[in-house]
Amino acid sequence: MGSNNKLAFLIFRIGIGVFFAIFGIMKVFGGPQVWEFLGGTMKFVGISFWPVFWGLLATLAELLGGLALISGFFVRPLAIALLFTMIMATILKIAGNAPFAEVSYPLVMVLVTLFFAMNKGKYSEA
């Protein structure tokens, strides 16, 4: 892969990581009430117990996944956690009959996190 491609993937990885880290920090400070709402999404796949726990896991996936993307460390495993989180976010939007404009963000992030899960982390050399 050429030098320009490596730099482009690095910028992409860090930029996406910043967004995930910011959203994760916002949810951390939202506390148990926000985590319970987020974890309540699991009911759409038949899991209705421990919503605060599932919401906290989603929050940590966003925060730690964002930090992994920024740093380049543990990108693949945390991208997989982000992938599951974004799949659940997409399911929540679809189940809530959200317009496509609202469904599109988590859906695009499913594709982005899938990309990071399938590629190397440090410089995203594919």
PDB file of C-alpha atoms in Angstrom:
ATOM      1  CA  MET A   1       0.000   0.000   0.000  1.00  0.00           C
ATOM      2  CA  GLY A   2       1.324   3.405  -0.934  1.00  0.00           C
ATOM      3  CA  SER A   3       2.378   6.054   1.529  1.00  0.00           C
ATOM      4  CA  ASN A   4      -0.634   8.244   0.712  1.00  0.00           C
ATOM      5  CA  ASN A   5      -3.018   5.327   1.322  1.00  0.00           C
ATOM      6  CA  LYS A   6      -1.410   4.592   4.691  1.00  0.00           C
ATOM      7  CA  LEU A   7      -1.764   8.227   5.696  1.00  0.00           C
ATOM      8  CA  ALA A   8      -5.382   8.318   4.491  1.00  0.00           C
ATOM      9  CA  PHE A   9      -6.260   5.204   6.504  1.00  0.00           C
ATOM     10  CA  LEU A  10      -4.472   6.611   9.552  1.00  0.00           C
ATOM     11  CA  ILE A  11      -6.452   9.869   9.336  1.00  0.00           C
ATOM     12  CA  PHE A  12      -9.674   7.907   8.804  1.00  0.00           C
ATOM     13  CA  ARG A  13      -8.985   5.636  11.798  1.00  0.00           C
ATOM     14  CA  ILE A  14      -8.121   8.515  14.119  1.00  0.00           C
ATOM     15  CA  GLY A  15     -11.043  10.665  12.935  1.00  0.00           C
ATOM     16  CA  ILE A  16     -13.592   7.892  13.481  1.00  0.00           C
ATOM     17  CA  GLY A  17     -11.935   7.098  16.816  1.00  0.00           C
ATOM     18  CA  VAL A  18     -12.372  10.672  18.012  1.00  0.00           C
ATOM     19  CA  PHE A  19     -16.091  10.547  17.241  1.00  0.00           C
ATOM     20  CA  PHE A  20     -16.574   7.218  19.038  1.00  0.00           C
ATOM     21  CA  ALA A  21     -14.564   8.421  22.047  1.00  0.00           C
ATOM     22  CA  ILE A  22     -16.620  11.620  22.307  1.00  0.00           C
ATOM     23  CA  PHE A  23     -19.912   9.712  22.093  1.00  0.00           C
ATOM     24  CA  GLY A  24     -18.590   7.204  24.654  1.00  0.00           C
ATOM     25  CA  ILE A  25     -17.574   9.950  27.096  1.00  0.00           C
ATOM     26  CA  MET A  26     -20.998  11.585  26.762  1.00  0.00           C
ATOM     27  CA  LYS A  27     -22.660   8.261  27.592  1.00  0.00           C
ATOM     28  CA  VAL A  28     -20.327   7.600  30.527  1.00  0.00           C
ATOM     29  CA  PHE A  29     -21.377  10.907  32.050  1.00  0.00           C
ATOM     30  CA  GLY A  30     -25.021  10.118  31.277  1.00  0.00           C
ATOM     31  CA  GLY A  31     -24.840   7.487  34.000  1.00  0.00           C
ATOM     32  CA  PRO A  32     -27.100   4.546  34.775  1.00  0.00           C
ATOM     33  CA  GLN A  33     -30.219   6.203  33.348  1.00  0.00           C
ATOM     34  CA  VAL A  34     -28.588   6.447  29.900  1.00  0.00           C
ATOM     35  CA  TRP A  35     -27.059   2.969  30.214  1.00  0.00           C
ATOM     36  CA  GLU A  36     -30.451   1.491  31.058  1.00  0.00           C
ATOM     37  CA  PHE A  37     -31.963   3.086  27.956  1.00  0.00           C
ATOM     38  CA  LEU A  38     -29.121   1.823  25.773  1.00  0.00           C
ATOM     39  CA  GLY A  39     -29.234  -1.650  27.301  1.00  0.00           C
ATOM     40  CA  GLY A  40     -32.981  -1.754  26.783  1.00  0.00           C
ATOM     41  CA  THR A  41     -32.210  -2.143  23.087  1.00  0.00           C
ATOM     42  CA  MET A  42     -31.321  -5.762  23.803  1.00  0.00           C
ATOM     43  CA  LYS A  43     -35.034  -6.546  24.176  1.00  0.00           C
ATOM     44  CA  PHE A  44     -35.254  -6.392  20.372  1.00  0.00           C
ATOM     45  CA  VAL A  45     -33.086  -9.527  20.215  1.00  0.00           C
ATOM     46  CA  GLY A  46     -34.866 -11.285  23.092  1.00  0.00           C
ATOM     47  CA  ILE A  47     -32.620 -10.219  26.001  1.00  0.00           C
ATOM     48  CA  SER A  48     -34.558  -8.266  28.608  1.00  0.00           C
ATOM     49  CA  PHE A  49     -32.438  -8.741  31.728  1.00  0.00           C
ATOM     50  CA  TRP A  50     -29.706  -6.418  33.064  1.00  0.00           C
ATOM     51  CA  PRO A  51     -30.282  -3.425  30.765  1.00  0.00           C
ATOM     52  CA  VAL A  52     -27.884  -1.214  32.785  1.00  0.00           C
ATOM     53  CA  PHE A  53     -25.123  -3.804  32.326  1.00  0.00           C
ATOM     54  CA  TRP A  54     -25.663  -4.071  28.554  1.00  0.00           C
ATOM     55  CA  GLY A  55     -25.845  -0.302  28.263  1.00  0.00           C
ATOM     56  CA  LEU A  56     -22.611   0.109  30.187  1.00  0.00           C
ATOM     57  CA  LEU A  57     -20.950  -2.435  27.881  1.00  0.00           C
ATOM     58  CA  ALA A  58     -22.129  -0.486  24.843  1.00  0.00           C
ATOM     59  CA  THR A  59     -20.848   2.727  26.412  1.00  0.00           C
ATOM     60  CA  LEU A  60     -17.462   1.180  27.150  1.00  0.00           C
ATOM     61  CA  ALA A  61     -17.324  -0.276  23.632  1.00  0.00           C
ATOM     62  CA  GLU A  62     -17.724   3.216  22.203  1.00  0.00           C
ATOM     63  CA  LEU A  63     -15.245   4.844  24.579  1.00  0.00           C
ATOM     64  CA  LEU A  64     -12.584   2.135  24.518  1.00  0.00           C
ATOM     65  CA  GLY A  65     -13.183   1.400  20.838  1.00  0.00           C
ATOM     66  CA  GLY A  66     -12.666   5.067  20.056  1.00  0.00           C
ATOM     67  CA  LEU A  67      -9.457   5.141  22.096  1.00  0.00           C
ATOM     68  CA  ALA A  68      -8.261   1.977  20.333  1.00  0.00           C
ATOM     69  CA  LEU A  69      -8.871   3.549  16.946  1.00  0.00           C
ATOM     70  CA  ILE A  70      -7.032   6.702  17.997  1.00  0.00           C
ATOM     71  CA  SER A  71      -4.052   4.823  19.441  1.00  0.00           C
ATOM     72  CA  GLY A  72      -3.937   1.908  17.012  1.00  0.00           C
ATOM     73  CA  PHE A  73      -3.818  -0.633  19.849  1.00  0.00           C
ATOM     74  CA  PHE A  74      -6.361  -3.482  20.131  1.00  0.00           C
ATOM     75  CA  VAL A  75      -8.205  -2.165  17.092  1.00  0.00           C
ATOM     76  CA  ARG A  76      -9.584  -5.486  15.853  1.00  0.00           C
ATOM     77  CA  PRO A  77     -11.112  -6.801  19.102  1.00  0.00           C
ATOM     78  CA  LEU A  78     -12.572  -3.442  20.044  1.00  0.00           C
ATOM     79  CA  ALA A  79     -13.828  -2.865  16.490  1.00  0.00           C
ATOM     80  CA  ILE A  80     -15.753  -6.131  16.873  1.00  0.00           C
ATOM     81  CA  ALA A  81     -17.305  -4.776  20.101  1.00  0.00           C
ATOM     82  CA  LEU A  82     -18.153  -1.556  18.244  1.00  0.00           C
ATOM     83  CA  LEU A  83     -19.617  -3.595  15.402  1.00  0.00           C
ATOM     84  CA  PHE A  84     -22.075  -5.316  17.754  1.00  0.00           C
ATOM     85  CA  THR A  85     -22.911  -1.982  19.366  1.00  0.00           C
ATOM     86  CA  MET A  86     -23.627  -0.376  15.996  1.00  0.00           C
ATOM     87  CA  ILE A  87     -25.718  -3.360  14.896  1.00  0.00           C
ATOM     88  CA  MET A  88     -27.853  -2.908  18.019  1.00  0.00           C
ATOM     89  CA  ALA A  89     -28.076   0.853  17.399  1.00  0.00           C
ATOM     90  CA  THR A  90     -29.283   0.133  13.870  1.00  0.00           C
ATOM     91  CA  ILE A  91     -31.857  -2.344  15.176  1.00  0.00           C
ATOM     92  CA  LEU A  92     -33.074   0.279  17.687  1.00  0.00           C
ATOM     93  CA  LYS A  93     -33.539   2.878  14.950  1.00  0.00           C
ATOM     94  CA  ILE A  94     -35.318   0.454  12.629  1.00  0.00           C
ATOM     95  CA  ALA A  95     -37.562  -0.890  15.425  1.00  0.00           C
ATOM     96  CA  GLY A  96     -38.464   2.679  16.357  1.00  0.00           C
ATOM     97  CA  ASN A  97     -39.536   3.410  12.754  1.00  0.00           C
ATOM     98  CA  ALA A  98     -36.926   6.140  12.499  1.00  0.00           C
ATOM     99  CA  PRO A  99     -36.582   7.806   9.105  1.00  0.00           C
ATOM    100  CA  PHE A 100     -33.747   6.590   6.910  1.00  0.00           C
ATOM    101  CA  ALA A 101     -31.692   9.687   7.710  1.00  0.00           C
ATOM    102  CA  GLU A 102     -31.531   8.524  11.351  1.00  0.00           C
ATOM    103  CA  VAL A 103     -30.969   4.855  10.487  1.00  0.00           C
ATOM    104  CA  SER A 104     -28.138   5.694   8.113  1.00  0.00           C
ATOM    105  CA  TYR A 105     -25.605   6.820  10.753  1.00  0.00           C
ATOM    106  CA  PRO A 106     -25.453   3.570  12.756  1.00  0.00           C
ATOM    107  CA  LEU A 107     -25.749   1.606   9.513  1.00  0.00           C
ATOM    108  CA  VAL A 108     -22.716   3.374   8.037  1.00  0.00           C
ATOM    109  CA  MET A 109     -20.854   2.803  11.310  1.00  0.00           C
ATOM    110  CA  VAL A 110     -21.610  -0.934  10.961  1.00  0.00           C
ATOM    111  CA  LEU A 111     -19.697  -0.843   7.678  1.00  0.00           C
ATOM    112  CA  VAL A 112     -16.882   1.284   9.115  1.00  0.00           C
ATOM    113  CA  THR A 113     -16.400  -0.916  12.185  1.00  0.00           C
ATOM    114  CA  LEU A 114     -16.527  -4.015   9.985  1.00  0.00           C
ATOM    115  CA  PHE A 115     -13.719  -2.473   7.924  1.00  0.00           C
ATOM    116  CA  PHE A 116     -11.587  -1.912  11.037  1.00  0.00           C
ATOM    117  CA  ALA A 117     -12.357  -5.393  12.355  1.00  0.00           C
ATOM    118  CA  MET A 118     -11.078  -6.876   9.109  1.00  0.00           C
ATOM    119  CA  ASN A 119      -7.918  -4.748   8.773  1.00  0.00           C
ATOM    120  CA  LYS A 120      -4.743  -4.251  10.760  1.00  0.00           C
ATOM    121  CA  GLY A 121      -4.832  -1.582  13.407  1.00  0.00           C
ATOM    122  CA  LYS A 122      -1.618   0.370  13.674  1.00  0.00           C
ATOM    123  CA  TYR A 123      -1.686   2.078  10.286  1.00  0.00           C
ATOM    124  CA  SER A 124      -4.643   0.161   8.813  1.00  0.00           C
ATOM    125  CA  GLU A 125      -2.409  -1.548   6.289  1.00  0.00           C
ATOM    126  CA  ALA A 126      -4.727  -3.898   4.424  1.00  0.00           C
TER     127      ALA A 126
END
